[in-house]
mmCIF file of C-alpha atoms in Angstrom:
data_model
loop_
_atom_site.group_PDB
_atom_site.id
_atom_site.type_symbol
_atom_site.label_atom_id
_atom_site.label_comp_id
_atom_site.label_asym_id
_atom_site.label_seq_id
_atom_site.Cartn_x
_atom_site.Cartn_y
_atom_site.Cartn_z
ATOM 1 C CA TYR A 1294 -17.460 -30.703 13.847
ATOM 2 C CA SER A 1295 -15.714 -28.798 17.488
ATOM 3 C CA GLY A 1296 -17.976 -26.845 18.871
ATOM 4 C CA ASN A 1297 -19.896 -26.168 22.151
ATOM 5 C CA THR A 1298 -22.910 -28.241 20.122
ATOM 6 C CA ASP A 1299 -23.056 -32.570 21.067
ATOM 7 C CA PRO A 1300 -22.838 -33.420 17.455
ATOM 8 C CA LEU A 1301 -25.032 -36.349 18.196
ATOM 9 C CA LYS A 1302 -27.653 -34.577 18.940
ATOM 10 C CA MET A 1303 -27.353 -31.412 16.413
ATOM 11 C CA ASP A 1304 -29.706 -31.090 13.541
ATOM 12 C CA VAL A 1305 -27.341 -30.523 10.699
ATOM 13 C CA ARG A 1306 -29.281 -28.982 8.503
ATOM 14 C CA ASP A 1307 -29.857 -26.165 10.851
ATOM 15 C CA ASP A 1308 -25.743 -26.178 11.387
ATOM 16 C CA LYS A 1309 -25.064 -26.931 7.942
ATOM 17 C CA ASP A 1310 -23.090 -23.223 7.173
ATOM 18 C CA ASN A 1311 -21.903 -23.236 10.436
ATOM 19 C CA ILE A 1312 -20.002 -26.733 9.986
ATOM 20 C CA ILE A 1313 -18.666 -25.878 6.146
ATOM 21 C CA LEU A 1314 -17.172 -23.168 8.239
ATOM 22 C CA LYS A 1315 -15.325 -24.529 10.350
ATOM 23 C CA ILE A 1316 -14.449 -27.634 7.278
ATOM 24 C CA LEU A 1317 -12.488 -24.122 5.910
ATOM 25 C CA GLU A 1318 -10.770 -23.263 7.779
ATOM 26 C CA GLU A 1319 -9.682 -26.720 9.520
ATOM 27 C CA PHE A 1320 -8.305 -27.411 6.292
ATOM 28 C CA SER A 1321 -6.979 -23.695 5.919
ATOM 29 C CA ILE A 1322 -4.474 -24.857 8.086
ATOM 30 C CA LEU A 1323 -4.432 -29.142 8.028
ATOM 31 C CA SER A 1324 -3.693 -28.273 3.262
ATOM 32 C CA PHE A 1325 0.364 -26.803 4.476
ATOM 33 C CA TYR A 1326 0.474 -30.810 5.605
ATOM 34 C CA MET A 1327 -0.735 -31.712 3.328
ATOM 35 C CA ASN A 1328 0.804 -31.231 0.547
ATOM 36 C CA MET A 1329 -1.921 -29.103 -0.735
ATOM 37 C CA LYS A 1330 -0.238 -25.029 0.172
ATOM 38 C CA TYR A 1331 -2.088 -24.056 -3.026
ATOM 39 C CA LYS A 1332 -5.705 -25.001 -2.081
ATOM 40 C CA GLY A 1333 -5.335 -24.496 1.513
ATOM 41 C CA PHE A 1334 -3.438 -20.114 -0.063
ATOM 42 C CA VAL A 1335 -6.214 -19.730 -1.668
ATOM 43 C CA ILE A 1336 -9.039 -20.862 1.092
ATOM 44 C CA ASN A 1337 -7.725 -19.289 3.808
ATOM 45 C CA ASP A 1338 -7.711 -15.878 1.151
ATOM 46 C CA ARG A 1339 -11.655 -17.094 -0.100
ATOM 47 C CA LEU A 1340 -12.372 -16.934 4.022
ATOM 48 C CA ILE A 1341 -10.196 -13.912 4.664
ATOM 49 C CA LEU A 1342 -12.292 -11.880 1.619
ATOM 50 C CA SER A 1343 -15.084 -13.081 2.280
ATOM 51 C CA LYS A 1344 -18.293 -10.715 3.744
ATOM 52 C CA ILE A 1345 -19.942 -13.666 6.441
ATOM 53 C CA PRO A 1346 -19.549 -12.901 9.176
ATOM 54 C CA LYS A 1347 -19.300 -15.787 11.821
ATOM 55 C CA ILE A 1348 -16.224 -16.839 10.240
ATOM 56 C CA ASN A 1349 -12.569 -16.291 12.549
ATOM 57 C CA LYS A 1350 -10.427 -14.425 10.161
ATOM 58 C CA HIS A 1351 -8.240 -13.436 13.250
ATOM 59 C CA GLN A 1352 -6.704 -16.973 12.370
ATOM 60 C CA SER A 1353 -6.950 -16.832 8.745
ATOM 61 C CA ILE A 1354 -4.593 -13.290 8.619
ATOM 62 C CA ASN A 1355 -2.068 -15.175 10.734
ATOM 63 C CA ASN A 1356 -1.962 -17.501 8.082
ATOM 64 C CA VAL A 1357 -1.273 -16.003 4.785
ATOM 65 C CA GLN A 1358 2.684 -15.815 6.408
ATOM 66 C CA PHE A 1359 3.212 -19.133 5.455
ATOM 67 C CA TYR A 1360 1.737 -19.281 2.290
ATOM 68 C CA LEU A 1361 2.640 -16.545 0.999
ATOM 69 C CA GLY A 1362 5.130 -17.248 -2.233
ATOM 70 C CA LYS A 1363 7.916 -15.141 -3.368
ATOM 71 C CA LEU A 1364 8.503 -12.988 -6.857
ATOM 72 C CA SER A 1365 9.523 -15.267 -8.348
ATOM 73 C CA SER A 1366 13.369 -14.097 -9.354
ATOM 74 C CA ASP A 1367 12.599 -15.407 -12.696
ATOM 75 C CA HIS A 1368 10.682 -12.041 -12.909
ATOM 76 C CA ILE A 1369 13.293 -10.108 -11.648
ATOM 77 C CA ILE A 1370 15.045 -8.570 -14.376
ATOM 78 C CA LEU A 1371 17.012 -5.256 -11.960
ATOM 79 C CA LYS A 1372 16.821 -4.970 -7.727
ATOM 80 C CA LYS A 1373 18.666 -2.976 -7.052
ATOM 81 C CA ASN A 1374 19.390 -1.011 -3.441
ATOM 82 C CA LEU A 1375 20.050 2.752 -3.816
ATOM 83 C CA SER A 1376 22.747 4.049 -2.177
ATOM 84 C CA LEU A 1377 21.201 7.257 -0.410
ATOM 85 C CA PRO A 1378 23.223 9.975 0.611
ATOM 86 C CA GLN A 1379 23.492 11.161 4.145
ATOM 87 C CA ILE A 1380 22.220 14.457 5.486
ATOM 88 C CA ASN A 1381 21.578 14.304 9.038
ATOM 89 C CA PRO A 1382 23.310 12.404 11.456
ATOM 90 C CA GLY A 1383 20.523 8.923 12.828
ATOM 91 C CA PHE A 1384 18.395 9.787 9.617
ATOM 92 C CA VAL A 1385 17.558 7.146 7.769
ATOM 93 C CA GLY A 1386 15.725 7.084 3.880
ATOM 94 C CA MET A 1387 12.608 5.000 2.780
ATOM 95 C CA ASN A 1388 9.455 5.214 0.986
ATOM 96 C CA PHE A 1389 10.754 7.384 -2.102
ATOM 97 C CA SER A 1390 8.004 7.350 -5.422
ATOM 98 C CA LEU A 1391 10.082 7.927 -8.437
ATOM 99 C CA ILE A 1392 8.646 9.065 -11.891
ATOM 100 C CA LYS A 1393 10.815 9.251 -14.868
ATOM 101 C CA GLU A 1394 11.632 12.324 -16.975
ATOM 102 C CA ASP A 1395 13.594 12.111 -19.990
ATOM 103 C CA SER A 1396 17.194 10.556 -19.073
ATOM 104 C CA LYS A 1397 16.749 10.373 -15.573
ATOM 105 C CA TYR A 1398 14.175 9.724 -12.436
ATOM 106 C CA LEU A 1399 12.904 13.024 -10.357
ATOM 107 C CA GLY A 1400 12.136 11.361 -7.044
ATOM 108 C CA ILE A 1401 11.197 12.490 -3.084
ATOM 109 C CA ILE A 1402 11.466 10.462 -0.417
ATOM 110 C CA ARG A 1403 11.568 10.431 3.296
ATOM 111 C CA TYR A 1404 13.605 10.264 6.432
ATOM 112 C CA THR A 1405 12.882 9.312 9.100
ATOM 113 C CA ASN A 1406 14.899 9.496 12.508
ATOM 114 C CA TYR A 1407 13.541 6.021 13.206
ATOM 115 C CA SER A 1408 14.319 2.064 13.111
ATOM 116 C CA ILE A 1409 12.524 -1.462 14.710
ATOM 117 C CA ASP A 1410 13.902 -3.787 15.972
ATOM 118 C CA LEU A 1411 14.306 -6.953 13.536
ATOM 119 C CA LYS A 1412 13.111 -9.891 16.638
ATOM 120 C CA THR A 1413 11.481 -7.674 18.638
ATOM 121 C CA GLY A 1414 9.206 -5.164 16.381
ATOM 122 C CA LEU A 1415 9.899 -2.525 18.106
ATOM 123 C CA TYR A 1416 10.712 1.081 17.868
ATOM 124 C CA HIS A 1417 13.705 2.840 18.799
ATOM 125 C CA ILE A 1418 13.311 6.072 17.766
ATOM 126 C CA ARG A 1419 16.114 8.739 18.282
ATOM 127 C CA GLY A 1420 15.410 11.213 19.488
ATOM 128 C CA PRO A 1421 11.661 12.393 21.755
ATOM 129 C CA LYS A 1422 9.540 11.805 18.769
ATOM 130 C CA ILE A 1423 9.513 10.565 15.645
ATOM 131 C CA ILE A 1424 10.663 12.870 13.103
ATOM 132 C CA SER A 1425 10.043 13.463 9.429
ATOM 133 C CA TYR A 1426 11.521 15.038 6.733
ATOM 134 C CA LEU A 1427 11.517 15.509 3.075
ATOM 135 C CA VAL A 1428 14.382 14.936 0.061
ATOM 136 C CA TYR A 1429 13.703 15.663 -2.996
ATOM 137 C CA ILE A 1430 16.346 13.087 -5.781
ATOM 138 C CA GLU A 1431 17.650 12.494 -9.440
ATOM 139 C CA LEU A 1432 18.737 9.452 -10.218
ATOM 140 C CA ASP A 1433 20.264 8.544 -13.199
ATOM 141 C CA LEU A 1434 18.992 5.469 -15.424
ATOM 142 C CA SER A 1435 21.310 3.404 -13.315
ATOM 143 C CA PHE A 1436 19.679 4.906 -10.054
ATOM 144 C CA ASP A 1437 23.010 6.471 -9.244
ATOM 145 C CA VAL A 1438 21.726 9.670 -7.400
ATOM 146 C CA ILE A 1439 23.034 12.324 -9.556
ATOM 147 C CA TYR A 1440 21.694 15.211 -6.847
ATOM 148 C CA HIS A 1441 19.449 15.838 -3.773
ATOM 149 C CA LYS A 1442 17.567 18.640 -1.625
ATOM 150 C CA ILE A 1443 15.763 18.667 1.725
ATOM 151 C CA VAL A 1444 12.386 19.769 0.536
ATOM 152 C CA ASN A 1445 11.244 22.623 2.878
ATOM 153 C CA ASP A 1446 8.067 23.349 3.852
ATOM 154 C CA ILE A 1447 7.706 27.572 2.652
ATOM 155 C CA SER A 1448 3.314 27.172 2.342
ATOM 156 C CA GLY A 1449 2.821 29.315 5.369
ATOM 157 C CA LEU A 1450 0.318 26.999 6.468
ATOM 158 C CA LYS A 1451 -0.193 26.465 9.972
ATOM 159 C CA ASN A 1452 1.318 22.731 11.729
ATOM 160 C CA TYR A 1453 0.039 21.848 15.723
ATOM 161 C CA ASP A 1454 1.837 19.383 17.316
ATOM 162 C CA ALA A 1455 1.836 16.364 17.331
ATOM 163 C CA ILE A 1456 3.248 13.044 18.730
ATOM 164 C CA ALA A 1457 4.534 12.921 15.385
ATOM 165 C CA GLU A 1458 5.813 15.680 13.279
ATOM 166 C CA GLY A 1459 6.629 16.185 9.606
ATOM 167 C CA LEU A 1460 4.871 14.835 5.858
ATOM 168 C CA GLU A 1461 5.890 10.872 4.724
ATOM 169 C CA ASP A 1462 4.968 8.960 2.406
ATOM 170 C CA PRO A 1463 5.580 10.388 -0.601
ATOM 171 C CA ILE A 1464 4.115 9.993 -3.945
ATOM 172 C CA ILE A 1465 5.720 12.425 -6.392
ATOM 173 C CA PHE A 1466 3.913 13.275 -9.805
ATOM 174 C CA LYS A 1467 3.351 16.283 -12.261
ATOM 175 C CA ILE A 1468 0.232 18.602 -13.823
ATOM 176 C CA ASN A 1469 2.210 20.761 -16.580
ATOM 177 C CA ASN A 1470 4.733 19.948 -16.195
ATOM 178 C CA GLU A 1471 4.749 21.235 -12.631
ATOM 179 C CA LEU A 1472 6.200 18.291 -9.893
ATOM 180 C CA TRP A 1473 3.247 17.767 -6.799
ATOM 181 C CA LEU A 1474 2.903 15.647 -4.528
ATOM 182 C CA SER A 1475 0.840 14.073 -1.610
ATOM 183 C CA CYS A 1476 1.662 12.966 1.157
ATOM 184 C CA THR A 1477 0.628 11.992 5.142
ATOM 185 C CA SER A 1478 0.527 14.651 7.745
ATOM 186 C CA LEU A 1479 -0.228 13.785 11.499
ATOM 187 C CA GLN A 1480 0.315 17.904 12.324
ATOM 188 C CA SER A 1481 -2.553 19.063 9.974
ATOM 189 C CA ASN A 1482 -4.899 19.215 12.844
ATOM 190 C CA GLN A 1483 -4.783 19.180 17.013
ATOM 191 C CA THR A 1484 -6.069 15.909 16.800
ATOM 192 C CA SER A 1485 -3.154 14.340 15.276
ATOM 193 C CA LEU A 1486 -5.006 12.575 13.804
ATOM 194 C CA PRO A 1487 -3.110 11.207 10.064
ATOM 195 C CA GLN A 1488 -5.162 13.524 7.137
ATOM 196 C CA ILE A 1489 -3.748 13.694 3.202
ATOM 197 C CA ASN A 1490 -2.005 16.425 2.705
ATOM 198 C CA ILE A 1491 -0.867 17.223 -1.614
ATOM 199 C CA CYS A 1492 1.724 19.464 -1.757
ATOM 200 C CA LYS A 1493 3.614 21.956 -5.002
ATOM 201 C CA LEU A 1494 6.714 22.738 -5.670
ATOM 202 C CA ASN A 1495 8.310 25.366 -7.306
ATOM 203 C CA LYS A 1496 11.293 25.472 -9.206
ATOM 204 C CA ASP A 1497 13.815 25.387 -5.446
ATOM 205 C CA LYS A 1498 12.404 22.002 -4.954
ATOM 206 C CA ASP A 1499 10.304 23.436 -2.082
ATOM 207 C CA ILE A 1500 6.415 23.301 -0.384
ATOM 208 C CA CYS A 1501 5.280 26.756 -1.923
ATOM 209 C CA LEU A 1502 1.459 25.069 -1.201
ATOM 210 C CA ARG A 1503 -0.154 22.761 0.703
ATOM 211 C CA CYS A 1504 -3.532 21.272 1.291
ATOM 212 C CA PRO A 1505 -4.639 19.555 3.837
ATOM 213 C CA ILE A 1506 -7.374 16.862 2.498
ATOM 214 C CA GLU A 1507 -11.008 16.764 4.813
ATOM 215 C CA SER A 1508 -11.321 12.677 5.275
ATOM 216 C CA PRO A 1509 -14.951 12.178 4.697
ATOM 217 C CA LEU A 1510 -15.625 9.729 7.387
ATOM 218 C CA SER A 1511 -13.415 11.770 10.209
ATOM 219 C CA THR A 1512 -11.738 8.502 10.610
ATOM 220 C CA PRO A 1513 -7.249 8.371 10.145
ATOM 221 C CA GLU A 1514 -6.370 8.638 6.136
ATOM 222 C CA LYS A 1515 -3.484 7.162 4.835
ATOM 223 C CA ASN A 1516 -1.927 6.176 1.426
ATOM 224 C CA TRP A 1517 -3.820 7.539 -1.048
ATOM 225 C CA LEU A 1518 -3.271 7.239 -4.662
ATOM 226 C CA PRO A 1519 -3.026 10.014 -6.786
ATOM 227 C CA PHE A 1520 -3.798 10.551 -10.470
ATOM 228 C CA ILE A 1521 -5.515 13.293 -12.672
ATOM 229 C CA SER A 1522 -8.303 13.024 -14.968
ATOM 230 C CA GLU A 1523 -8.385 15.549 -18.397
ATOM 231 C CA ASP A 1524 -9.660 18.098 -16.793
ATOM 232 C CA CYS A 1525 -6.894 18.440 -14.515
ATOM 233 C CA LYS A 1526 -8.544 17.347 -11.388
ATOM 234 C CA ILE A 1527 -6.799 15.722 -8.752
ATOM 235 C CA ASN A 1528 -8.239 12.350 -8.216
ATOM 236 C CA PHE A 1529 -6.486 9.236 -5.589
ATOM 237 C CA PHE A 1530 -7.890 6.827 -5.253
ATOM 238 C CA ARG A 1531 -8.864 5.444 -1.791
ATOM 239 C CA CYS A 1532 -8.215 2.592 0.570
ATOM 240 C CA GLY A 1533 -9.500 3.123 4.067
ATOM 241 C CA TYR A 1534 -8.421 -0.089 5.274
ATOM 242 C CA GLY A 1535 -10.619 -1.083 8.195
ATOM 243 C CA SER A 1536 -13.804 1.639 7.255
ATOM 244 C CA SER A 1537 -16.725 0.732 6.064
ATOM 245 C CA GLN A 1538 -16.265 2.222 2.793
ATOM 246 C CA PRO A 1539 -12.800 1.347 1.994
ATOM 247 C CA PHE A 1540 -12.895 2.156 -1.519
ATOM 248 C CA SER A 1541 -13.710 5.061 -2.882
ATOM 249 C CA ILE A 1542 -12.290 7.477 -5.311
ATOM 250 C CA GLU A 1543 -12.181 11.148 -3.642
ATOM 251 C CA SER A 1544 -11.366 14.304 -5.799
ATOM 252 C CA VAL A 1545 -10.392 17.543 -6.081
ATOM 253 C CA GLY A 1546 -10.020 20.120 -8.187
ATOM 254 C CA LEU A 1547 -6.664 22.170 -8.543
ATOM 255 C CA PRO A 1548 -5.989 24.304 -5.515
ATOM 256 C CA GLN A 1549 -4.493 27.600 -6.694
ATOM 257 C CA SER A 1550 -3.273 28.152 -3.196
ATOM 258 C CA SER A 1551 -2.577 26.192 0.537
ATOM 259 C CA GLY A 1552 -5.435 25.884 3.005
ATOM 260 C CA TYR A 1553 -7.659 22.470 3.029
ATOM 261 C CA LEU A 1554 -10.112 20.829 0.684
ATOM 262 C CA LYS A 1555 -13.006 19.071 1.147
ATOM 263 C CA THR A 1556 -13.197 16.398 -1.816
ATOM 264 C CA GLU A 1557 -16.425 14.863 -4.236
ATOM 265 C CA ARG A 1558 -16.382 11.181 -3.375
ATOM 266 C CA ARG A 1559 -17.664 8.406 -5.483
ATOM 267 C CA LEU A 1560 -17.731 5.266 -3.977
ATOM 268 C CA ILE A 1561 -17.246 1.872 -4.997
ATOM 269 C CA GLU A 1562 -19.161 -0.811 -3.526
ATOM 270 C CA TYR A 1563 -17.841 -5.282 -3.513
ATOM 271 C CA ASP A 1564 -18.871 -8.267 -3.114
ATOM 272 C CA LEU A 1565 -16.180 -9.120 -0.937
ATOM 273 C CA ASP A 1566 -14.561 -7.737 2.252
ATOM 274 C CA LEU A 1567 -11.687 -5.395 0.276
ATOM 275 C CA SER A 1568 -11.867 -3.288 4.481
ATOM 276 C CA ARG A 1569 -7.656 -4.221 4.651
ATOM 277 C CA PHE A 1570 -6.308 -2.936 1.638
ATOM 278 C CA LYS A 1571 -3.970 -0.314 2.084
ATOM 279 C CA GLY A 1572 -2.914 1.994 -0.466
ATOM 280 C CA SER A 1573 0.717 1.099 -2.083
ATOM 281 C CA ALA A 1574 1.378 2.144 -5.709
ATOM 282 C CA GLY A 1575 -0.411 3.424 -9.318
ATOM 283 C CA PRO A 1576 -2.208 3.763 -10.706
ATOM 284 C CA VAL A 1577 -0.196 2.797 -14.247
ATOM 285 C CA GLN A 1578 -2.349 2.489 -17.644
ATOM 286 C CA TYR A 1579 -3.305 -1.708 -18.027
ATOM 287 C CA GLY A 1580 -4.501 -2.207 -21.604
ATOM 288 C CA GLU A 1581 -7.091 -0.219 -22.944
ATOM 289 C CA ASN A 1582 -9.440 1.394 -20.423
ATOM 290 C CA LYS A 1583 -7.827 -0.526 -17.066
ATOM 291 C CA TYR A 1584 -5.747 0.462 -14.624
ATOM 292 C CA LEU A 1585 -2.984 -1.685 -12.126
ATOM 293 C CA PHE A 1586 -2.442 -0.784 -8.811
ATOM 294 C CA MET A 1587 0.055 -2.475 -5.686
ATOM 295 C CA VAL A 1588 -2.236 -3.175 -2.571
ATOM 296 C CA HIS A 1589 -0.508 -4.065 0.960
ATOM 297 C CA GLU A 1590 -1.558 -6.132 3.988
ATOM 298 C CA SER A 1591 -0.505 -6.166 6.795
ATOM 299 C CA VAL A 1592 -0.484 -8.728 10.097
ATOM 300 C CA VAL A 1593 0.723 -6.863 13.461
ATOM 301 C CA LYS A 1594 2.087 -9.425 15.789
ATOM 302 C CA PRO A 1595 3.074 -6.863 18.405
ATOM 303 C CA ARG A 1596 6.129 -7.256 20.986
ATOM 304 C CA GLU A 1597 7.404 -10.445 18.846
ATOM 305 C CA THR A 1598 8.425 -9.613 15.209
ATOM 306 C CA PRO A 1599 7.372 -6.926 12.998
ATOM 307 C CA THR A 1600 4.765 -6.197 11.297
ATOM 308 C CA TYR A 1601 4.542 -8.262 7.960
ATOM 309 C CA TYR A 1602 3.499 -7.048 4.722
ATOM 310 C CA TYR A 1603 2.802 -8.481 1.609
ATOM 311 C CA ASN A 1604 1.911 -7.051 -1.500
ATOM 312 C CA ARG A 1605 -0.981 -7.674 -4.392
ATOM 313 C CA PHE A 1606 -1.240 -6.389 -8.457
ATOM 314 C CA ILE A 1607 -5.036 -5.066 -8.714
ATOM 315 C CA VAL A 1608 -7.135 -4.327 -11.826
ATOM 316 C CA THR A 1609 -9.362 -2.046 -12.485
ATOM 317 C CA ASP A 1610 -11.735 -0.744 -15.659
ATOM 318 C CA LYS A 1611 -12.071 3.220 -16.748
ATOM 319 C CA THR A 1612 -14.583 3.286 -13.435
ATOM 320 C CA PHE A 1613 -12.147 2.160 -11.177
ATOM 321 C CA LYS A 1614 -14.143 -1.070 -10.167
ATOM 322 C CA ILE A 1615 -11.655 -3.969 -9.298
ATOM 323 C CA MET A 1616 -12.190 -6.698 -11.893
ATOM 324 C CA ALA A 1617 -9.313 -9.180 -11.107
ATOM 325 C CA MET A 1618 -5.801 -9.311 -9.180
ATOM 326 C CA THR A 1619 -3.595 -11.858 -7.371
ATOM 327 C CA LEU A 1620 -3.304 -13.819 -4.608
ATOM 328 C CA PRO A 1621 -0.864 -12.167 -2.235
ATOM 329 C CA TRP A 1622 3.091 -11.801 -2.804
ATOM 330 C CA LYS A 1623 6.235 -10.266 -1.182
ATOM 331 C CA PHE A 1624 9.382 -9.340 -3.697
ATOM 332 C CA SER A 1625 11.306 -10.128 -0.436
ATOM 333 C CA ASP A 1626 11.876 -12.804 2.501
ATOM 334 C CA LEU A 1627 11.720 -10.039 5.144
ATOM 335 C CA ASN A 1628 8.712 -8.672 6.949
ATOM 336 C CA LEU A 1629 8.317 -4.967 6.223
ATOM 337 C CA GLU A 1630 8.748 -4.017 3.087
ATOM 338 C CA PHE A 1631 6.428 -1.518 0.975
ATOM 339 C CA CYS A 1632 5.849 0.238 -2.654
ATOM 340 C CA ARG A 1633 5.354 4.180 -3.281
ATOM 341 C CA SER A 1634 5.466 3.904 -6.717
ATOM 342 C CA MET A 1635 5.464 1.904 -10.109
ATOM 343 C CA ILE A 1636 6.732 2.507 -13.593
ATOM 344 C CA LEU A 1637 6.057 1.273 -17.239
ATOM 345 C CA SER A 1638 9.559 0.705 -18.172
ATOM 346 C CA GLY A 1639 10.227 -0.552 -21.599
ATOM 347 C CA GLU A 1640 7.949 -2.441 -23.275
ATOM 348 C CA GLY A 1641 7.080 -5.987 -20.567
ATOM 349 C CA LYS A 1642 8.588 -4.274 -17.830
ATOM 350 C CA LEU A 1643 7.370 -2.369 -14.998
ATOM 351 C CA LEU A 1644 9.726 -0.537 -12.320
ATOM 352 C CA CYS A 1645 9.275 -0.744 -8.881
ATOM 353 C CA THR A 1646 10.070 1.298 -5.479
ATOM 354 C CA VAL A 1647 10.516 -0.181 -2.346
ATOM 355 C CA SER A 1648 11.270 0.286 1.194
ATOM 356 C CA ILE A 1649 12.523 -2.841 3.271
ATOM 357 C CA ASN A 1650 12.345 -2.562 7.356
ATOM 358 C CA ASP A 1651 12.274 0.781 6.630
ATOM 359 C CA ASN A 1652 15.583 0.945 6.290
ATOM 360 C CA GLU A 1653 17.038 -0.029 2.796
ATOM 361 C CA SER A 1654 15.199 1.335 -0.652
ATOM 362 C CA TRP A 1655 15.052 -0.422 -3.344
ATOM 363 C CA VAL A 1656 14.122 -0.598 -7.100
ATOM 364 C CA TYR A 1657 12.743 -3.521 -8.968
ATOM 365 C CA ILE A 1658 12.209 -3.643 -12.279
ATOM 366 C CA ILE A 1659 10.054 -6.329 -13.083
ATOM 367 C CA SER A 1660 8.463 -8.565 -15.735
ATOM 368 C CA LEU A 1661 5.412 -7.706 -16.539
ATOM 369 C CA ASP A 1662 4.499 -11.246 -17.285
ATOM 370 C CA TYR A 1663 4.322 -12.207 -13.478
ATOM 371 C CA VAL A 1664 1.702 -9.932 -13.104
ATOM 372 C CA LYS A 1665 -0.762 -11.222 -16.705
ATOM 373 C CA GLU A 1666 0.296 -15.269 -15.152
ATOM 374 C CA ASN A 1667 -0.813 -14.422 -11.543
ATOM 375 C CA LEU A 1668 -4.148 -12.026 -11.852
ATOM 376 C CA LYS A 1669 -7.330 -13.707 -11.570
ATOM 377 C CA ASP A 1670 -11.442 -12.620 -12.163
ATOM 378 C CA ILE A 1671 -12.851 -10.617 -9.569
ATOM 379 C CA ASN A 1672 -14.980 -13.589 -8.403
ATOM 380 C CA PHE A 1673 -12.403 -16.177 -8.345
ATOM 381 C CA PHE A 1674 -12.121 -14.566 -4.705
ATOM 382 C CA LYS A 1675 -15.221 -15.505 -3.848
ATOM 383 C CA LEU A 1676 -16.024 -18.257 -1.124
ATOM 384 C CA THR A 1677 -19.161 -19.273 -2.400
#
């Protein structure tokens, strides 16, 4: 036992919990060197997800990347780096989402004017500020681009001056055979606070309606995951990263004109600390009355390396209460990876759209066996 208390004078009965936590924290490091990586990985993850306030989570979070496993090639059915159109010099495509329609895929991709130094993690912005714009794309079944068009915002909604311009991280979806998307904007308010926007595309694939959604907690909001209910409401699975209320279902009626919206919300409570989860992709139907999502977490080391992203699948019941999830994992060996959409692609296959290091766009088709083999009941992740 290491601490300020002399172990010879310490009443073990009074400090038993602290001793156990300290042993677990040390084991989560030592196991890496003792041919016990899986046990260390599990304990490390349980420490991170625990609500016990005395845990040194910073240490455990930094340990995660040494235990992570990469998606096995046995479970990868297809992996393709998309050849994207070069539209404006100095802009690169990233963070794209797809839906399937008949014999092609429809998608939205973000183009932006920055790159990341993979050694230092520093951003290099080509211009006075970060600028993003959206491009509508169509892909054939081989994932080759057959059509593209810059998406113009003709909604008439006011944009405020902000530290970053444009719409970011879009997710495309359909309502009544019309194309919609959700995205993030820093220009929807006077404080540059990131805010979720709902957008409708017209037949020319321009934004004809845009509705910013007020944050339920007046906090920065990103990466809400949209789904449509039977009554045509737009619902979001909200992962409020760093929030005291990290999970909720946020619902709005189908907007008929541009303007600001407030959501109806339903909180989802857990015995675990899931405040590090950020929304990636989903939901997709997973069996009867169940849904599959993907979330991501990150390790930030300023001025050292790019932020380190890793993923996990979660399965919810029809009320969107989490039933099971996987331990963290990665698509690749690289730091930054962000999945923005998932499509069930034939029996036993899952298509994922993945941005790598903010400068490459990949399609992965993976076997659903990987999900089934790695899902664990939510109680598995409890420390006690």
